[in-house]
mmCIF file of C-alpha atoms in Angstrom:
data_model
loop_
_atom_site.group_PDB
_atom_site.id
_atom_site.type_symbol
_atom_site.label_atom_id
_atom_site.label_comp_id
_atom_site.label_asym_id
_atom_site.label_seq_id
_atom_site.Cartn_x
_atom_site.Cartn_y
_atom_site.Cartn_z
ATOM 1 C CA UNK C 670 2.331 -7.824 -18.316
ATOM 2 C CA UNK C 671 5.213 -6.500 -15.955
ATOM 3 C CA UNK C 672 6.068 -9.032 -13.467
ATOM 4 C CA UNK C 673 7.514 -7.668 -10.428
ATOM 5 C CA UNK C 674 9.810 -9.868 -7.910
ATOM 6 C CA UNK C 675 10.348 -8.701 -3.969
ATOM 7 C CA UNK C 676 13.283 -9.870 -2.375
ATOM 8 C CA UNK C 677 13.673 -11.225 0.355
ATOM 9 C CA UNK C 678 10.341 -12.879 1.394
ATOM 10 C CA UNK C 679 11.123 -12.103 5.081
ATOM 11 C CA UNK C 680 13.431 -9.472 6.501
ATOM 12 C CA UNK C 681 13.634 -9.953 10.284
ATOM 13 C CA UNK C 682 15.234 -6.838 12.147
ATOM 14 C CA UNK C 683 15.458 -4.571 15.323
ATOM 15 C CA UNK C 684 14.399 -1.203 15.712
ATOM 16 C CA UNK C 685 17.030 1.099 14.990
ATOM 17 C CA UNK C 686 18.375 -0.942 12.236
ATOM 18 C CA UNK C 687 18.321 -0.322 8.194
ATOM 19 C CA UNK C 688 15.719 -2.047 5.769
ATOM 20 C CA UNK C 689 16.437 -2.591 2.617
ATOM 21 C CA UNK C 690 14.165 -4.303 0.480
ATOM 22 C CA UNK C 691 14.306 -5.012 -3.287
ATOM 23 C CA UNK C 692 11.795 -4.978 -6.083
ATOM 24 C CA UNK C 693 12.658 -6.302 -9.716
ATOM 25 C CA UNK C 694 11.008 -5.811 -12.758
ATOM 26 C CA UNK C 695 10.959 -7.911 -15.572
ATOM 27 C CA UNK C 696 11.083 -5.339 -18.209
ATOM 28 C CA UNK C 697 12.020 -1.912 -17.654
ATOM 29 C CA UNK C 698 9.090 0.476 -16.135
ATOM 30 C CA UNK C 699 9.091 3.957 -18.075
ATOM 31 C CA UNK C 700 9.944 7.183 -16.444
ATOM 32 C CA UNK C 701 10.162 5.953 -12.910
ATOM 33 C CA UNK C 702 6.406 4.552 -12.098
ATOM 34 C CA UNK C 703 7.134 3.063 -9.619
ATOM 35 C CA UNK C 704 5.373 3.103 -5.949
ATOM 36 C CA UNK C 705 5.766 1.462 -2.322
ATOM 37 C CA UNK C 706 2.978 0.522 0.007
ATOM 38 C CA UNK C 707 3.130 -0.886 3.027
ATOM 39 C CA UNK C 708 0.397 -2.938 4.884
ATOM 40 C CA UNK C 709 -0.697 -3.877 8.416
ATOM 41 C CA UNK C 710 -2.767 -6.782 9.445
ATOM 42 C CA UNK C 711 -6.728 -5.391 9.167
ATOM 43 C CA UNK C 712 -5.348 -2.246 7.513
ATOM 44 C CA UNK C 713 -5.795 -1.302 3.947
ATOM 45 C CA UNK C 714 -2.087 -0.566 2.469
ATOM 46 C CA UNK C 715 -0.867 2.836 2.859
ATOM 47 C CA UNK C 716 1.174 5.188 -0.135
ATOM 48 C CA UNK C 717 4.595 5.584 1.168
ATOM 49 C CA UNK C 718 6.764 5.885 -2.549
ATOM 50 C CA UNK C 719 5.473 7.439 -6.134
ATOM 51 C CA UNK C 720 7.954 8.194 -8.612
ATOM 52 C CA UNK C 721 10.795 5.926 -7.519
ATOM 53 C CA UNK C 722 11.627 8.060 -5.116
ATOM 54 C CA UNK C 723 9.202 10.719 -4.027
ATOM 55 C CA UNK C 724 7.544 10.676 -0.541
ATOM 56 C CA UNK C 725 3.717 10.506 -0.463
ATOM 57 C CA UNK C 726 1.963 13.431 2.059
ATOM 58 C CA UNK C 727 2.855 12.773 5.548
ATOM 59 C CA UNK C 728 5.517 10.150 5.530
ATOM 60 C CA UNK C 729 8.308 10.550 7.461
ATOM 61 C CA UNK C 730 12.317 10.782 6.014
ATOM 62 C CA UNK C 731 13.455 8.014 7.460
ATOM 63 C CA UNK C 732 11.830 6.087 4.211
ATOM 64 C CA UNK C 733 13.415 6.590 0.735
ATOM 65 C CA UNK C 734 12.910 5.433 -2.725
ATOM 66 C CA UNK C 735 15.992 4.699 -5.466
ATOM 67 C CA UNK C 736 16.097 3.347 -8.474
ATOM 68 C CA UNK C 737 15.244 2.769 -12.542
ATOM 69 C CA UNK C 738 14.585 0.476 -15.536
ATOM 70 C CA UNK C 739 14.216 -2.732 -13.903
ATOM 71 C CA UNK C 740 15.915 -2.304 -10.018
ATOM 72 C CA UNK C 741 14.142 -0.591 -7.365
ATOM 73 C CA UNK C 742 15.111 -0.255 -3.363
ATOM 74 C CA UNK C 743 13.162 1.296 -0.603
ATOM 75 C CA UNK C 744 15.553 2.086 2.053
ATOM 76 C CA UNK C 745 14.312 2.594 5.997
ATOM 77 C CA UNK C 746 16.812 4.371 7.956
ATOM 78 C CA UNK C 747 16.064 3.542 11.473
ATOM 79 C CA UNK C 748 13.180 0.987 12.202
ATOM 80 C CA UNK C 749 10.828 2.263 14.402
ATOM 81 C CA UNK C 750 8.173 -0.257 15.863
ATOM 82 C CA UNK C 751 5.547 1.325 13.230
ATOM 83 C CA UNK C 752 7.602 -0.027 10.307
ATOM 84 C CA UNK C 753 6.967 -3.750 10.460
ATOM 85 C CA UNK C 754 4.660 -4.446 7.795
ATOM 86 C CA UNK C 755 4.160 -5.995 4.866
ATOM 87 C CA UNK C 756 5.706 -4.030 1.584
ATOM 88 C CA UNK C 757 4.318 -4.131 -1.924
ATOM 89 C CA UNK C 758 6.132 -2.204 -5.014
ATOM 90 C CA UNK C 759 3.890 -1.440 -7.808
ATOM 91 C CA UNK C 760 4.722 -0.635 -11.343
ATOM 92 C CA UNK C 761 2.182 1.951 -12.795
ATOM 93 C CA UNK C 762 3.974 2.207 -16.226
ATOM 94 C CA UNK C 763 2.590 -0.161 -18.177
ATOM 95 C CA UNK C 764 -1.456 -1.433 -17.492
ATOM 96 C CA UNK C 765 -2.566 -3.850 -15.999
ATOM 97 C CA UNK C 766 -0.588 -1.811 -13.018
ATOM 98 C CA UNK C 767 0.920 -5.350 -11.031
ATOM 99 C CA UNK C 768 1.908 -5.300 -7.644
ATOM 100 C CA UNK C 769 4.961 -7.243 -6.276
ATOM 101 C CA UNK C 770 4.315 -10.113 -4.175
ATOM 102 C CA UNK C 771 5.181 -8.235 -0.848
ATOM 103 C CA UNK C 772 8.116 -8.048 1.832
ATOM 104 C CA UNK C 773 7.560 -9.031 5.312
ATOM 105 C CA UNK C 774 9.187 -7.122 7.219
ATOM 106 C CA UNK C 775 9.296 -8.513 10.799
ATOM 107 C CA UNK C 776 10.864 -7.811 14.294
ATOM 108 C CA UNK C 777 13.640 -10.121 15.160
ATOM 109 C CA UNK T 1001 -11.075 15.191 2.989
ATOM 110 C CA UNK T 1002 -11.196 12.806 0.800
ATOM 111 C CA UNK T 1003 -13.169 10.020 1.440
ATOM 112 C CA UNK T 1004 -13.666 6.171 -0.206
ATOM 113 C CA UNK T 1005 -16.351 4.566 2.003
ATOM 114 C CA UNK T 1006 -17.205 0.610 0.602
ATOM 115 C CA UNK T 1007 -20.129 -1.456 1.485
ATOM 116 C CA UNK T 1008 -20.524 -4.058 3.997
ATOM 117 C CA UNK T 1009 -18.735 -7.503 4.376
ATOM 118 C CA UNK T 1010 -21.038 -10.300 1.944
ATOM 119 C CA UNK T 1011 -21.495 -14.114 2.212
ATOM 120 C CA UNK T 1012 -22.650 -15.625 -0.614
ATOM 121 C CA UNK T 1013 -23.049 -19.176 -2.651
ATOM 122 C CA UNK T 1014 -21.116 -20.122 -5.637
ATOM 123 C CA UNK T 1015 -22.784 -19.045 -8.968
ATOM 124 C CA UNK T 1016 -25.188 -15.835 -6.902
ATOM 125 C CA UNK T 1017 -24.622 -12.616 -8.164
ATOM 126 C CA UNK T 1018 -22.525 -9.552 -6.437
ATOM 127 C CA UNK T 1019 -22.588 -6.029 -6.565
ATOM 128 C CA UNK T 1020 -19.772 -4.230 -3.873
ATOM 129 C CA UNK T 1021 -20.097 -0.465 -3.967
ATOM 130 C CA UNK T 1022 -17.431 2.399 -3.099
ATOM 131 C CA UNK T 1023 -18.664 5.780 -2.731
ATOM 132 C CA UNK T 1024 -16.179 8.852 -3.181
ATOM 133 C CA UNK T 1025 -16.049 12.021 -1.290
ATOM 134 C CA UNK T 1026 -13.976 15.265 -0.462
ATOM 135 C CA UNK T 1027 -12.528 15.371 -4.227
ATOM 136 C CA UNK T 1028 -14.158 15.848 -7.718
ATOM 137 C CA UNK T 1029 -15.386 12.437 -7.774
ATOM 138 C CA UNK T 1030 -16.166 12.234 -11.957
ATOM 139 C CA UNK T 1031 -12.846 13.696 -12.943
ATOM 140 C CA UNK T 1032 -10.678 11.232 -11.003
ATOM 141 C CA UNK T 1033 -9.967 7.487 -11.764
ATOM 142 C CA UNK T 1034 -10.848 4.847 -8.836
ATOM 143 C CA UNK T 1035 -9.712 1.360 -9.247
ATOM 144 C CA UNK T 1036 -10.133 -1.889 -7.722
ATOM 145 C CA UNK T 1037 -7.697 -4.204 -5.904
ATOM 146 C CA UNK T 1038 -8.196 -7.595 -4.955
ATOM 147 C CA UNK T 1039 -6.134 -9.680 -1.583
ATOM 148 C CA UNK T 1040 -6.889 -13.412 -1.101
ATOM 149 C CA UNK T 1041 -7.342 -14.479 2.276
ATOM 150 C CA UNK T 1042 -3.179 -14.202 3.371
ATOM 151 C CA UNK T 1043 -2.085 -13.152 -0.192
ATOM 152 C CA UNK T 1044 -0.560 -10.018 -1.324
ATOM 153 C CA UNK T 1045 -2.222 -7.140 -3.911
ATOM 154 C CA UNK T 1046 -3.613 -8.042 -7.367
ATOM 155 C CA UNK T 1047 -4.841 -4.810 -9.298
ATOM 156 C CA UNK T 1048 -8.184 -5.706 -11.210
ATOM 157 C CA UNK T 1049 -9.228 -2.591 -13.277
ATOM 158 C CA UNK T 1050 -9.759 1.143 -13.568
ATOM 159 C CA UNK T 1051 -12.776 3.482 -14.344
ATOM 160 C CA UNK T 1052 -12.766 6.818 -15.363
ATOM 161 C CA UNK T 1053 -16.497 7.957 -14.173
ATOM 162 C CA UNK T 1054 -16.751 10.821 -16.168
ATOM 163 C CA UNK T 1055 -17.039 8.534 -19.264
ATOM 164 C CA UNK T 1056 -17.064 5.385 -17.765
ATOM 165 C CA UNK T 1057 -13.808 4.742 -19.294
ATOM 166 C CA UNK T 1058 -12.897 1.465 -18.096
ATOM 167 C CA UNK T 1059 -9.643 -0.658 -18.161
ATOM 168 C CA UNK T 1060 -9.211 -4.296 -16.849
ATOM 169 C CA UNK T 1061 -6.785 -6.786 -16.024
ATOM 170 C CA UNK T 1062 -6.813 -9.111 -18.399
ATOM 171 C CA UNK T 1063 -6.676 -11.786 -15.311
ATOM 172 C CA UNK T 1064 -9.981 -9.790 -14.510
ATOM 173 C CA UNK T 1065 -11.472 -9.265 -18.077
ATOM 174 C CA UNK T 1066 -15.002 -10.914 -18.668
ATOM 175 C CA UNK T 1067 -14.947 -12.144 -14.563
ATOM 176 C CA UNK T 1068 -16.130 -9.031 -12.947
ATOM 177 C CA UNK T 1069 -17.915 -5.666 -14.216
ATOM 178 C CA UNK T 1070 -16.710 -2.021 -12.667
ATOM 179 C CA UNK T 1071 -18.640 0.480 -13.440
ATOM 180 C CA UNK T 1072 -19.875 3.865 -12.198
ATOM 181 C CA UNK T 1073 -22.756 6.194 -11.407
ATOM 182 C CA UNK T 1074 -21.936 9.603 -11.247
ATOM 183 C CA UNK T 1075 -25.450 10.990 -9.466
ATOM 184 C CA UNK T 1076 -24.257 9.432 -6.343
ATOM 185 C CA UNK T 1077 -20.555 9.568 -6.758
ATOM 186 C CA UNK T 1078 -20.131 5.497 -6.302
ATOM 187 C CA UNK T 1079 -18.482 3.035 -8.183
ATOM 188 C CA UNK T 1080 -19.555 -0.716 -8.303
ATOM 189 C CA UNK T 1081 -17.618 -4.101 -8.907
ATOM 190 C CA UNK T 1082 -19.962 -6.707 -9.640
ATOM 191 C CA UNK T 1083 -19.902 -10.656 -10.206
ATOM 192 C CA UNK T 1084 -22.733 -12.237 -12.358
ATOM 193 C CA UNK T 1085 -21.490 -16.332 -11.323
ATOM 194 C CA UNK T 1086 -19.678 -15.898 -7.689
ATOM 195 C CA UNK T 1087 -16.949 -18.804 -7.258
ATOM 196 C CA UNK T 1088 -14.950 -19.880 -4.185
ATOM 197 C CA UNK T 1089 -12.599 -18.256 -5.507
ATOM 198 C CA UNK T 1090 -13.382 -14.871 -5.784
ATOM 199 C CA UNK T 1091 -13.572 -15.296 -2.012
ATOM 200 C CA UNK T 1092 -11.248 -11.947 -0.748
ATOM 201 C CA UNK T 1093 -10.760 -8.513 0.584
ATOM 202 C CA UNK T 1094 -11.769 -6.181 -2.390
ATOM 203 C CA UNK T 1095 -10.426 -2.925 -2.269
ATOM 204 C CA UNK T 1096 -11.094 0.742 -3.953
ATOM 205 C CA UNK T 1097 -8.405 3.081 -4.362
ATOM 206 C CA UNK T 1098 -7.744 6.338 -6.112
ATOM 207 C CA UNK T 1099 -4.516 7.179 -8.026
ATOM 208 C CA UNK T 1100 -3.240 10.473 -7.408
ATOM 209 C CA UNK T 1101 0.128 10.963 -8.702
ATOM 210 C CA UNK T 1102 0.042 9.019 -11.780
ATOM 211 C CA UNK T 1103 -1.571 5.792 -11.225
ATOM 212 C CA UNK T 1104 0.178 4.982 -7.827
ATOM 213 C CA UNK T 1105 -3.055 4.726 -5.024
ATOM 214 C CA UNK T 1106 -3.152 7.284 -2.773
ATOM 215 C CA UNK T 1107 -6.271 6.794 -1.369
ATOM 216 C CA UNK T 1108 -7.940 3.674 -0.198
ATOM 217 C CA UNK T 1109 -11.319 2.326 0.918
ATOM 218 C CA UNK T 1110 -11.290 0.506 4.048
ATOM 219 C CA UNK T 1111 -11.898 -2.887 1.602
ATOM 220 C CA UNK T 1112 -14.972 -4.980 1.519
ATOM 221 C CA UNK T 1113 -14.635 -8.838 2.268
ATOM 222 C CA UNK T 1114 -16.522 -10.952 0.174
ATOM 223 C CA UNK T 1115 -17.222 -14.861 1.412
ATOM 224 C CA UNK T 1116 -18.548 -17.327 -1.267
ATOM 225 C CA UNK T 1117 -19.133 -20.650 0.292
ATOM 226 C CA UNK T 1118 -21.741 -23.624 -0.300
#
């Protein structure tokens, strides 16, 4: 079973400023299958990543997707109040398909 | 418009029985996989299992193999997650979700929280 790491626990930002958050495998994930989700209290988690790096329907620029093997970022340009969340990566490469143990990404 | 609707919010006592239902719309329901995701109360995701209704091709955790059952019925376009012993621990937010682009989940019930308490 691939065990994914998030790093940090807690990012505490403005709005306006860059997010990056960090997801680690611990053995590489074939061809890329990797995906972001973030969450909002009562909220079921929303698609934002597939691929690495491709944007799900509807979400907006300012979130992007990088990396391979075992190193994966999600990058948010500019925070907008709608961005703090909780963020999960998920590895869809090999079953069971394991989520990271989430980001918390809150407003300083 | 694709729609995963899931069944109401349960209470139940340690070793009852529990079937949660999530019932697809908007999409060919028996050609597309739906899985099931599991949150503890303030803990992040844990991804349980698969089922393919069309066959009832099913794949499972193994942290969820032999503790719950998924399975499907294509006549009404729902899939079930069922307990046969309900612990305190299976106490949670259960989740369905359907994988679009490869197995990442593009689509998600609103969850169904399940309570197991003496």
């Amino acid at each position: 079973e691939i065990v994914l790491t998030q790093s940090p626990g807690t990012l505490s930002l403005s709005p306006g400023e860059r997010a990056t958050l960090s997801c680690r495998a611990s053995q590489s994930i074939s061809s890329r299958f990797l995906a972001w989700y973030h969450q909002k209290p009562g909220q079921a988690p929303r698609l934002l990543i597939y691929g690495a790096s491709s944007r799900a329907t509807g979400i907006p620029d300012r979130f992007s997707g990088s990396g391979s093997g075992t190193d994966f970022t999600l990058t948010i340009s500019r925070l907008v109040p709608e961005d703090f969340a909780v963020y999960y990566c998920q590895q869809y490469g090999s079953s069971p398909y394991t989520f990271g143990q989430g980001t918390k990404l809150e407003i300083k | 418009e694709v729609h995963l609707v899931q069944s109401g919010a349960e209470v139940k006592k340690p070793g009852e029985s529990l079937k949660i239902s999530c019932k697809g719309s908007g999409y060919s329901f028996t050609t597309s996989w739906i899985g099931w995701v599991r949150q503890m109360p303030g803990k992040g995701l844990e991804w349980m299992g698969i089922i393919y209704p069309a066959d009832s091709d099913t794949r499972y955790s193994p942290s969820f193999q032999g503790q719950v059952t998924i399975s499907a019925d294509k006549s009404i376009s729902t899939v079930y997650l069922q307990w046969s012993s309900l612990k305190a621990s299976d106490s949670g937010m259960y989740y369905c979700a359907r994988p679009t682009s490869g197995w990442s989940f593009e689509y998600w019930g609103q969850g169904t929280l399940v309570t197991v308490s003496s």
